[in-house]
XYZ file of N, CA, C and O in Angstrom:
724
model
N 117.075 153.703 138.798
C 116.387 152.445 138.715
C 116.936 151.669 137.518
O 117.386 152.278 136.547
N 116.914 150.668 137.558
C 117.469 149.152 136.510
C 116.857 149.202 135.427
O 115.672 149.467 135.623
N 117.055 149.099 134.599
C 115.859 148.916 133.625
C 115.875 147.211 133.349
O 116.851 146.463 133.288
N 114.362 146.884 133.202
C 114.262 145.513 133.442
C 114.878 144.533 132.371
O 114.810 144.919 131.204
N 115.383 143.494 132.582
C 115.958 142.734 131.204
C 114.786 142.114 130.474
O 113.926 141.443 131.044
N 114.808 142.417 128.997
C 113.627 141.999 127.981
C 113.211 140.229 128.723
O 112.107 139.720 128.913
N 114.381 139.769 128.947
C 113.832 138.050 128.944
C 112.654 138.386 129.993
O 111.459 138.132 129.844
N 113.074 138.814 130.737
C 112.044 138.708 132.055
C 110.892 139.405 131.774
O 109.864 138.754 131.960
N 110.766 140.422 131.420
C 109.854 141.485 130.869
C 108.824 140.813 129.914
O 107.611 141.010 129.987
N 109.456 139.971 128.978
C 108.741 138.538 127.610
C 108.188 137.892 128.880
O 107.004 138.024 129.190
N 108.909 137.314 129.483
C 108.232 136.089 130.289
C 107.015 136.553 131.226
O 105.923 136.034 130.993
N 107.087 137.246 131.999
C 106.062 138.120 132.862
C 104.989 138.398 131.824
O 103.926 137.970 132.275
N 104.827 138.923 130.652
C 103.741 139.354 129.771
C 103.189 138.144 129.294
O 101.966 138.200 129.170
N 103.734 137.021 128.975
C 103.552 135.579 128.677
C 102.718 134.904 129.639
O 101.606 134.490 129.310
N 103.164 134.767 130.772
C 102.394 134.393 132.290
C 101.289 135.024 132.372
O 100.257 134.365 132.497
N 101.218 137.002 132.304
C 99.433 136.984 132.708
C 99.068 136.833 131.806
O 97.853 136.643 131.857
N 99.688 136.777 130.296
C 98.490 136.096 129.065
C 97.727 135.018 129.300
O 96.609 134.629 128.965
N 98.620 134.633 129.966
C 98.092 133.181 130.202
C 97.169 133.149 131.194
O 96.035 132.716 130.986
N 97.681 133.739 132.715
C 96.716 134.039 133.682
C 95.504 134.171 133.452
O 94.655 133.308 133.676
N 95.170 136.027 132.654
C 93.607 136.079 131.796
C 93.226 135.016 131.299
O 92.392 134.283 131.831
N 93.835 134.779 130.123
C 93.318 133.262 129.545
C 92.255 132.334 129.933
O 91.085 132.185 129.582
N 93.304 131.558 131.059
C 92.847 130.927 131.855
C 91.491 131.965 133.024
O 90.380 131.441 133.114
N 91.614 132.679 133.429
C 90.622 133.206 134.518
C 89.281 133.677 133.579
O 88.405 134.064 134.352
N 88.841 133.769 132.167
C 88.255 134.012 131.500
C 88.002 132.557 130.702
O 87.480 132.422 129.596
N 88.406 131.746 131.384
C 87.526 130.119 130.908
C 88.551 129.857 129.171
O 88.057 129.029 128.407
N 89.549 130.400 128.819
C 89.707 130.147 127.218
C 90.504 129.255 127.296
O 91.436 129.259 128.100
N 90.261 128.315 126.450
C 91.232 127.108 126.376
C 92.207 127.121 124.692
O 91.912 126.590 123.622
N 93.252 127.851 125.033
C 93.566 128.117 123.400
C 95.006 127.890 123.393
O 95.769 128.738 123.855
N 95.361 126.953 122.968
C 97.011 126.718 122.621
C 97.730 128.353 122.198
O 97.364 129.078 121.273
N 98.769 128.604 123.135
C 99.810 130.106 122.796
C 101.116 129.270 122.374
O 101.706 128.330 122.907
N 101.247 129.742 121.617
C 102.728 129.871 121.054
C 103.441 131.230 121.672
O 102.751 132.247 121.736
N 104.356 131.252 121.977
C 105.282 132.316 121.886
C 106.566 132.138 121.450
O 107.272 131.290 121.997
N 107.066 132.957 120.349
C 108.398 132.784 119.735
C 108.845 133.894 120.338
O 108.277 134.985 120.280
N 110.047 133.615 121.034
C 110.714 134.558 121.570
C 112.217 134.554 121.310
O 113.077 133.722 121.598
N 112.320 136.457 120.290
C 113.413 136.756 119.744
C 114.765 136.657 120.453
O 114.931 137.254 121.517
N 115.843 135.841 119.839
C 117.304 135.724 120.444
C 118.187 136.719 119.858
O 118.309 136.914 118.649
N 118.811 137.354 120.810
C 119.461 138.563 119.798
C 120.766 138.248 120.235
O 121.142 137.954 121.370
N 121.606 138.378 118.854
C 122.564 137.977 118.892
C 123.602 139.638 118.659
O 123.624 140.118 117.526
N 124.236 140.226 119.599
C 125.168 141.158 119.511
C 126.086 140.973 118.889
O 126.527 142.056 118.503
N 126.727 140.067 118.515
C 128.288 140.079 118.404
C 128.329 140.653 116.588
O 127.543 140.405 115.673
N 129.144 141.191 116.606
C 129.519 141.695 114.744
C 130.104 140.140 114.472
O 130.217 139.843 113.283
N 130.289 139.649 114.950
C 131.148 138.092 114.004
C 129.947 136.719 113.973
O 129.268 136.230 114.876
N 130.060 136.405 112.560
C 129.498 136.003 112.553
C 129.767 133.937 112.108
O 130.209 133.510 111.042
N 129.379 133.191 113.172
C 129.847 131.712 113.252
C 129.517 130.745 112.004
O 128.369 130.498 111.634
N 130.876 130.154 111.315
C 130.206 129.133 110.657
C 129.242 128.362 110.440
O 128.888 128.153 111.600
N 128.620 127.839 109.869
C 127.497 126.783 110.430
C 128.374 125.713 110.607
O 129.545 125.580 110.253
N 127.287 124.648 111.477
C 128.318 123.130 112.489
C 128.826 122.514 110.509
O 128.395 122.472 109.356
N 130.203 122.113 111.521
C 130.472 120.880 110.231
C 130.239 119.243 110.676
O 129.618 118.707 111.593
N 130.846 118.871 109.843
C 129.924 117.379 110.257
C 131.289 116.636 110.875
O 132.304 116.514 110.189
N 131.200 116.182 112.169
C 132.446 115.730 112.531
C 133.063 114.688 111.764
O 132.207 113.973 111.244
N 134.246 114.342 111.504
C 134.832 113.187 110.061
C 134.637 112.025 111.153
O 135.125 112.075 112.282
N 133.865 110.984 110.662
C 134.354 109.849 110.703
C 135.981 109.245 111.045
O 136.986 109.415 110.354
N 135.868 108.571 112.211
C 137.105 108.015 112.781
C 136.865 106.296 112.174
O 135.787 105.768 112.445
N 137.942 105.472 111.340
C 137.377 104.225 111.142
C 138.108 103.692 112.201
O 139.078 104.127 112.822
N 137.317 102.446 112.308
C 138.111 101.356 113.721
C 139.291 101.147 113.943
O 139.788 101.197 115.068
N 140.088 100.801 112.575
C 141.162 100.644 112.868
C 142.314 101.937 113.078
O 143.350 101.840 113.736
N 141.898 103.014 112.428
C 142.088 104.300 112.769
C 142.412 104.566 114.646
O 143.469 104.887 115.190
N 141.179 104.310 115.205
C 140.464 103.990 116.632
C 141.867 103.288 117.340
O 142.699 103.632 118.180
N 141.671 102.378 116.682
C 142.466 101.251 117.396
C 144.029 101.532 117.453
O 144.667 101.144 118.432
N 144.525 102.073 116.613
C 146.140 102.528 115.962
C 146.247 103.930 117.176
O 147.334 104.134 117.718
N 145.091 104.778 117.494
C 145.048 106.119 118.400
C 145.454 105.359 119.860
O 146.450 105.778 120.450
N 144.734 104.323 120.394
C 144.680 103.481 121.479
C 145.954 103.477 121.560
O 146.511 104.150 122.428
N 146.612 102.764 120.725
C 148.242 101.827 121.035
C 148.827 103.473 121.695
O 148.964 103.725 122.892
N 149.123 104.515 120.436
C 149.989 105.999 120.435
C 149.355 106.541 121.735
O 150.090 107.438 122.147
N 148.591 106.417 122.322
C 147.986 107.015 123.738
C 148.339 106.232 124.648
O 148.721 106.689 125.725
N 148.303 105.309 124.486
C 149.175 104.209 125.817
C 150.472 104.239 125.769
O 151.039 104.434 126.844
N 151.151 104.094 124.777
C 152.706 104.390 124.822
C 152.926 105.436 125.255
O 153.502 105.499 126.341
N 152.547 106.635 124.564
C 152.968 107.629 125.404
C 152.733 107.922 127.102
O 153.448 108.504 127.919
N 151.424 107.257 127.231
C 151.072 107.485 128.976
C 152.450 106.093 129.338
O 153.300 106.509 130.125
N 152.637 104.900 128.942
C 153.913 104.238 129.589
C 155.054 104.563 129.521
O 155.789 104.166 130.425
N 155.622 105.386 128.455
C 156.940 106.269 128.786
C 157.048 107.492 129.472
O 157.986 108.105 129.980
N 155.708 107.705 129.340
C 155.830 109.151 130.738
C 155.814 108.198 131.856
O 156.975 108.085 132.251
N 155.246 107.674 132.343
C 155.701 106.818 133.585
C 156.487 105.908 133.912
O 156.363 105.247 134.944
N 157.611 105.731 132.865
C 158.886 104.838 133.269
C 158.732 103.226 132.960
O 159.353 102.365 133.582
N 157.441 102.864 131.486
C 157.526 102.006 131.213
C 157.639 101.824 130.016
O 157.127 102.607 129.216
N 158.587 100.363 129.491
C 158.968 100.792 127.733
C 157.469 100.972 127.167
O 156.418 101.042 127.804
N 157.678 101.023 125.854
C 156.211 101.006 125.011
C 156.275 99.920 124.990
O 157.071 99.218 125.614
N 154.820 99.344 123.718
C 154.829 98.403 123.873
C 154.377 98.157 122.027
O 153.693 99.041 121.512
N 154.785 97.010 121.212
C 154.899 97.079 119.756
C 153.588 96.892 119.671
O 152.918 96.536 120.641
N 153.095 97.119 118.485
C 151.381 96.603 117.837
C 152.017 95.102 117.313
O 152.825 95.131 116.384
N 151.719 94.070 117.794
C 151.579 92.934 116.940
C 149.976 92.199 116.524
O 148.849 92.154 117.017
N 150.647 91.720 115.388
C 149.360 91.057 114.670
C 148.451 89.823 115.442
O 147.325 89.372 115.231
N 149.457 89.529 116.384
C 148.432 88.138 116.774
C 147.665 89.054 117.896
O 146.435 89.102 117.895
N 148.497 89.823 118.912
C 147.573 90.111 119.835
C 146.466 91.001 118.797
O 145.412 90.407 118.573
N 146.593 92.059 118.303
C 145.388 92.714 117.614
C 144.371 91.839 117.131
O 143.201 92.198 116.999
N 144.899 90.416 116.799
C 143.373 90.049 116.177
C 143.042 88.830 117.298
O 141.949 88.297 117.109
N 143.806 88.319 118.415
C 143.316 88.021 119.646
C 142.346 89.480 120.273
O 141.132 89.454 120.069
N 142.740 90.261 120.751
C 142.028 91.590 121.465
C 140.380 91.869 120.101
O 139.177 92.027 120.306
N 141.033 91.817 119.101
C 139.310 91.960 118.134
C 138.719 90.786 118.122
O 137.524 91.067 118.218
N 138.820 89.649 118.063
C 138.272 88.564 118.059
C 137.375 88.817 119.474
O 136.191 89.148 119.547
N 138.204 88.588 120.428
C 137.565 88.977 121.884
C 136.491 89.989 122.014
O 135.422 89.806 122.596
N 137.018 91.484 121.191
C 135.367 92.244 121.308
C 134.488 91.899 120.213
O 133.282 92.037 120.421
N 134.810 91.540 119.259
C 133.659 90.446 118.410
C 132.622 89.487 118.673
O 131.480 89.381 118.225
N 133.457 88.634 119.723
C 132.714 87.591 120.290
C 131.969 87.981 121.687
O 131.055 87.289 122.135
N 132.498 89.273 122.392
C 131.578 89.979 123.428
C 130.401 90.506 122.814
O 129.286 90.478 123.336
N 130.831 91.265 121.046
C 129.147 91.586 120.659
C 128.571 90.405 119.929
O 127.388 90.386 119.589
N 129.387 89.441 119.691
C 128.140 88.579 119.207
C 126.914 87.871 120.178
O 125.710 87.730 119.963
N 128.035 87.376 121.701
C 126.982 86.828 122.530
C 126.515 88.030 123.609
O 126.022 87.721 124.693
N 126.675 89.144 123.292
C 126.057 90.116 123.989
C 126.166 90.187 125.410
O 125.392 90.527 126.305
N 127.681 89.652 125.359
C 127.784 90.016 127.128
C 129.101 91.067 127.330
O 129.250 91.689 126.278
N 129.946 91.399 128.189
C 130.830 91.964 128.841
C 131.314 91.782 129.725
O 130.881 92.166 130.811
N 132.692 90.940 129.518
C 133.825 90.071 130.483
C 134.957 89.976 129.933
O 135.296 90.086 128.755
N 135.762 89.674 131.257
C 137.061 89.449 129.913
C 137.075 88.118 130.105
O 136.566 87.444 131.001
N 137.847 87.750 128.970
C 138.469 86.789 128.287
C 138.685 85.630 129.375
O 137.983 84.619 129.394
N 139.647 85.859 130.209
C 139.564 84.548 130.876
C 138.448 84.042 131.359
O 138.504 82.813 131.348
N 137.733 84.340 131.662
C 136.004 83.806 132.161
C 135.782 82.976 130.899
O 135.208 81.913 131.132
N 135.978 83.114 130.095
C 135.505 82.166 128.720
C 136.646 80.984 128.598
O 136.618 79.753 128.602
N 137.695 82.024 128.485
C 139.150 80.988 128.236
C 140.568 81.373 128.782
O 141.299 81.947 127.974
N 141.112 81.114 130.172
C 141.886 81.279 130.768
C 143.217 81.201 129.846
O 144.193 81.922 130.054
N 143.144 80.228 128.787
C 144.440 80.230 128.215
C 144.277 81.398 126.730
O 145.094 81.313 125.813
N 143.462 82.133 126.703
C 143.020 83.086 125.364
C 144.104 83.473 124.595
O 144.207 83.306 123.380
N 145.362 84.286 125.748
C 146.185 84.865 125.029
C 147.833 84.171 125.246
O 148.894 84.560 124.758
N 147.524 82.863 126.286
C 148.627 81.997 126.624
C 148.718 81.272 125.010
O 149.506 81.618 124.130
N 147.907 80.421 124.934
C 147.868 79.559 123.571
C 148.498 80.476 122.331
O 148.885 79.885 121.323
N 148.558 81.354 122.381
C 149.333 82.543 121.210
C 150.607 82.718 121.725
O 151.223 83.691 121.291
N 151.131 82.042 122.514
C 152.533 82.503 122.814
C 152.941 83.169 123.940
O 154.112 82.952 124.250
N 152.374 83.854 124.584
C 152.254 85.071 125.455
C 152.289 84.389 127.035
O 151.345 84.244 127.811
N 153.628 84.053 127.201
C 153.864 83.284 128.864
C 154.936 84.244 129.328
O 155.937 84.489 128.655
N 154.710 84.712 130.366
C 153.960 84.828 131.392
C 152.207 84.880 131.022
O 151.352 84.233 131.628
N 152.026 85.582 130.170
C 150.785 85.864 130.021
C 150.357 87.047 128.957
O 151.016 87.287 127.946
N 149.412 87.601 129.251
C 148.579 89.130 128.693
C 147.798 89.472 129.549
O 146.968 88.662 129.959
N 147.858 90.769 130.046
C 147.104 91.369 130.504
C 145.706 92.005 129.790
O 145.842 91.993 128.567
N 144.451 92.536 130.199
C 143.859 93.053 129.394
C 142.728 94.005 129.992
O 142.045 93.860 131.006
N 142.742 94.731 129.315
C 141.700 96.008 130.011
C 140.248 95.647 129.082
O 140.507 95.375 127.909
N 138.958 95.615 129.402
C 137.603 96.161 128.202
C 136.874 97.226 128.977
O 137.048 97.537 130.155
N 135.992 97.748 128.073
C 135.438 99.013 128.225
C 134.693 98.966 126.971
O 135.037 98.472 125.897
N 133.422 99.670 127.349
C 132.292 99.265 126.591
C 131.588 101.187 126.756
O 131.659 101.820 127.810
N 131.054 101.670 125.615
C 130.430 102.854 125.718
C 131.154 104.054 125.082
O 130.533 104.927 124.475
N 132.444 104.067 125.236
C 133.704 104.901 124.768
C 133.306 105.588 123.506
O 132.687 104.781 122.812
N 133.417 106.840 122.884
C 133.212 106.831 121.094
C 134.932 106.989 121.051
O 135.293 106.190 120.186
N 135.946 107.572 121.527
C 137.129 107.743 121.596
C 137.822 107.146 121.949
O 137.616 106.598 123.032
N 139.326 106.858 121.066
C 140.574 106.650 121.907
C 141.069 107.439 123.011
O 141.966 106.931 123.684
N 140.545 108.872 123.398
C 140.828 109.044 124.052
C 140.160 108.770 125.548
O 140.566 108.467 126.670
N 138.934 109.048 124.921
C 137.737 108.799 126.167
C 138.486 107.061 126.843
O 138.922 106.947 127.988
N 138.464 106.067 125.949
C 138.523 104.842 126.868
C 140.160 104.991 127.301
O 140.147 104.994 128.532
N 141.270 105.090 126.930
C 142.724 105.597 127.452
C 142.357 106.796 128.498
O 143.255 107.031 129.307
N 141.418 107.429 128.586
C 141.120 108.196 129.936
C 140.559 107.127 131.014
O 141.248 106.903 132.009
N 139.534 106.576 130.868
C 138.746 105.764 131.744
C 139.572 104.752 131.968
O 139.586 104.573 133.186
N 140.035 104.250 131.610
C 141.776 103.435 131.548
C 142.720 103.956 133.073
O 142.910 103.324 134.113
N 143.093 105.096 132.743
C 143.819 105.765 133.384
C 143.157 105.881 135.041
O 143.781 105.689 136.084
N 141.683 106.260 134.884
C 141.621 106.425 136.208
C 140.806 105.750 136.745
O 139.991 106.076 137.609
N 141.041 104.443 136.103
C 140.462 103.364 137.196
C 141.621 102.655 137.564
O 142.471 102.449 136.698
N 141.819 102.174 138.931
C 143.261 101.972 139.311
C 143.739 100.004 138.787
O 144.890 99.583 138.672
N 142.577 99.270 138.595
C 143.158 98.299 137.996
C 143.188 98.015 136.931
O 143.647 96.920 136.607
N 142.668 98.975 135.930
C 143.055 99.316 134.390
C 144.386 99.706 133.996
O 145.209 99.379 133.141
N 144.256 100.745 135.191
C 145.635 101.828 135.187
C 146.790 100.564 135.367
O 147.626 100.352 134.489
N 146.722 99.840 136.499
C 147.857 98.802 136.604
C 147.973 98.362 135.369
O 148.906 98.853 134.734
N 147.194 97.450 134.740
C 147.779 97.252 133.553
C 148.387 97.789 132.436
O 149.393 97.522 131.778
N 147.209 98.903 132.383
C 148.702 99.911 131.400
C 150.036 99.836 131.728
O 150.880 99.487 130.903
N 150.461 100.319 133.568
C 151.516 100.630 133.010
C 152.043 99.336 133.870
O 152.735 99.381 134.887
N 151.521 98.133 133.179
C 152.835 96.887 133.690
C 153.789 96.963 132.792
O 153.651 96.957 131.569
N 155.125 97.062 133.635
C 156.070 96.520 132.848
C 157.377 95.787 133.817
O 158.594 95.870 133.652
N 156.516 94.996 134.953
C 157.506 94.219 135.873
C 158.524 93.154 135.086
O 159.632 93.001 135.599
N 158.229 92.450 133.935
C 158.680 91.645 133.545
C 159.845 92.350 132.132
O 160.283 91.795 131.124
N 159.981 93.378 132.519
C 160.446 94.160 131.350
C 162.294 93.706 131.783
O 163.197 93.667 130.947
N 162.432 93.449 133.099
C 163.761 93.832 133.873
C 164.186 92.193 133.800
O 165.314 91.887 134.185
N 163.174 91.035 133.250
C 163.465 90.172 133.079
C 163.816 89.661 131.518
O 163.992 88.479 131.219
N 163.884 90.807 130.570
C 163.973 90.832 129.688
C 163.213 90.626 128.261
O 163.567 90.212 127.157
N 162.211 91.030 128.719
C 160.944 90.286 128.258
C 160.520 91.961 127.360
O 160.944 93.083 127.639
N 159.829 91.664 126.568
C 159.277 92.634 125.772
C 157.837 92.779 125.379
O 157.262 91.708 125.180
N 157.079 93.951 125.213
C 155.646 94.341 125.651
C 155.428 94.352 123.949
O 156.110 94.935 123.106
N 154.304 93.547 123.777
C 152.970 93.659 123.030
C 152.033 94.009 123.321
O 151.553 93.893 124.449
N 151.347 94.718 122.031
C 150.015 95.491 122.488
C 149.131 94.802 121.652
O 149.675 93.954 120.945
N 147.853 94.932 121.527
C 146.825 94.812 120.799
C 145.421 95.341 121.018
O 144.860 95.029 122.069
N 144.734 96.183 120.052
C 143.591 96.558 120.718
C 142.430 96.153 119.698
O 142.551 96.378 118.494
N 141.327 95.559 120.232
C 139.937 95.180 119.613
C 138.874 96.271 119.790
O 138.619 96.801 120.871
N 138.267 96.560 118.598
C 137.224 97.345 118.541
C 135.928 96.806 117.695
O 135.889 96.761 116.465
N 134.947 96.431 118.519
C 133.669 96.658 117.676
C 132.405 97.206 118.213
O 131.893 96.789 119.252
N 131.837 98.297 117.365
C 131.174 98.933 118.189
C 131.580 100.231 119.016
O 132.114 101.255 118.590
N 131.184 99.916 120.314
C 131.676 100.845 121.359
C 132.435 99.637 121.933
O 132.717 100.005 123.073
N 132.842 98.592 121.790
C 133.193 97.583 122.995
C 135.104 97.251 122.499
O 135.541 96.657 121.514
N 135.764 97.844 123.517
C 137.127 97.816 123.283
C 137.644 97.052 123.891
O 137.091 96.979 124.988
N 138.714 96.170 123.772
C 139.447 95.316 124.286
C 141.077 95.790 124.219
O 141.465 96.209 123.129
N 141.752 95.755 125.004
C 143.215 96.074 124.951
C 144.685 94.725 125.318
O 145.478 95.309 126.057
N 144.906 94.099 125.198
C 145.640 93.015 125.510
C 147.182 93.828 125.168
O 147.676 94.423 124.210
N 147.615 93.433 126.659
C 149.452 93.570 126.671
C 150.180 92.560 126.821
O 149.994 91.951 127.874
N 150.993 92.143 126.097
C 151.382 90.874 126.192
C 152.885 90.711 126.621
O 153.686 91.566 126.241
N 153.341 89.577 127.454
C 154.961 90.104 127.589
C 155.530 88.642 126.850
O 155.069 87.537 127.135
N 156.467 88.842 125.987
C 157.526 87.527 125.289
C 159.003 87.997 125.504
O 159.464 89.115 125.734
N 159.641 86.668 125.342
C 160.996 87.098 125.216
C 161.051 87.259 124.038
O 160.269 86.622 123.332
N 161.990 88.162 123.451
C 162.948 88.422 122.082
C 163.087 87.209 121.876
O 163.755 86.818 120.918
């Protein structure tokens, strides 16, 4: 015969406590603390405190995670420039100031044209993320995010890829931009 496992054996003795209890009219708050036994000879650190990631930290992980996912798939990288980065932060700035979630052209079709950027900029947002990796995942497998990552049709026209990414909050913005040299 088995011999019964303590959890179950605790819990069953717990239940008709309670059963009597109750069938004898007592109305009495039970506690039961029930012992966790820990076997193992090794014994675990206590938690550390995860470090702080700062935004722009955040934001610098974004660019190195997209480049690498566009040269594994046969598209150049793409540089960090200054205008798109503070076009793409401006943009999630002004999504948390008026507290909505859209992109950019809905507000201003020419957002990232007026900076130079003809053909254009593409741009991914995503809102909720704590990671560069988490939103470069959710990126990846949504298929018209994913297109934009890895555009690089205009690359064969000689044109060269800018990146920029906005962070405030949880609310990320990514802008790819194509210029000529």
């Amino acid at each position: 015969m088995k011999p019964i496992p303590a959890a179950l054996l605790i819990s069953w003795i717990v239940l008709l406590s309670a059963l009597g209890a109750h069938a004898q009219g007592i109305r009495a708050a039970t506690r039961v603390f029930l012992p966790i036994a820990n076997n193992s000879n090794t014994h675990s650190a206590p938690p550390t405190a995860t470090p702080t990631v700062s935004p722009l930290a955040k934001r610098l992980q974004v660019i190195q995670l997209v480049n690498e996912y566009r040269a594994a798939n046969g598209c150049p990288t793409a540089s960090e420039n200054p205008i798109l980065m503070d076009a793409a932060q401006e943009w999630s700035d002004y999504m948390q100031e008026h507290r909505v979630f859209e992109h950019s052209a809905v507000e201003d079709p020419q957002w990232y044209k007026h900076r130079g950027y003809i053909p254009g900029a593409s741009e991914n947002i995503a809102t909720g993320q704590d990671t560069a990796q988490q939103v470069v995942h959710d990126w990846q497998v949504s298929p018209n995010h994913n297109r934009t990552l890895l555009s690089c049709y205009y690359a064969s026209q000689g044109y060269v890829y800018d990146i920029g990414i906005g962070l405030n909050g949880r609310l990320w913005t990514l802008a790819l931009g194509e210029r000529l040299p």
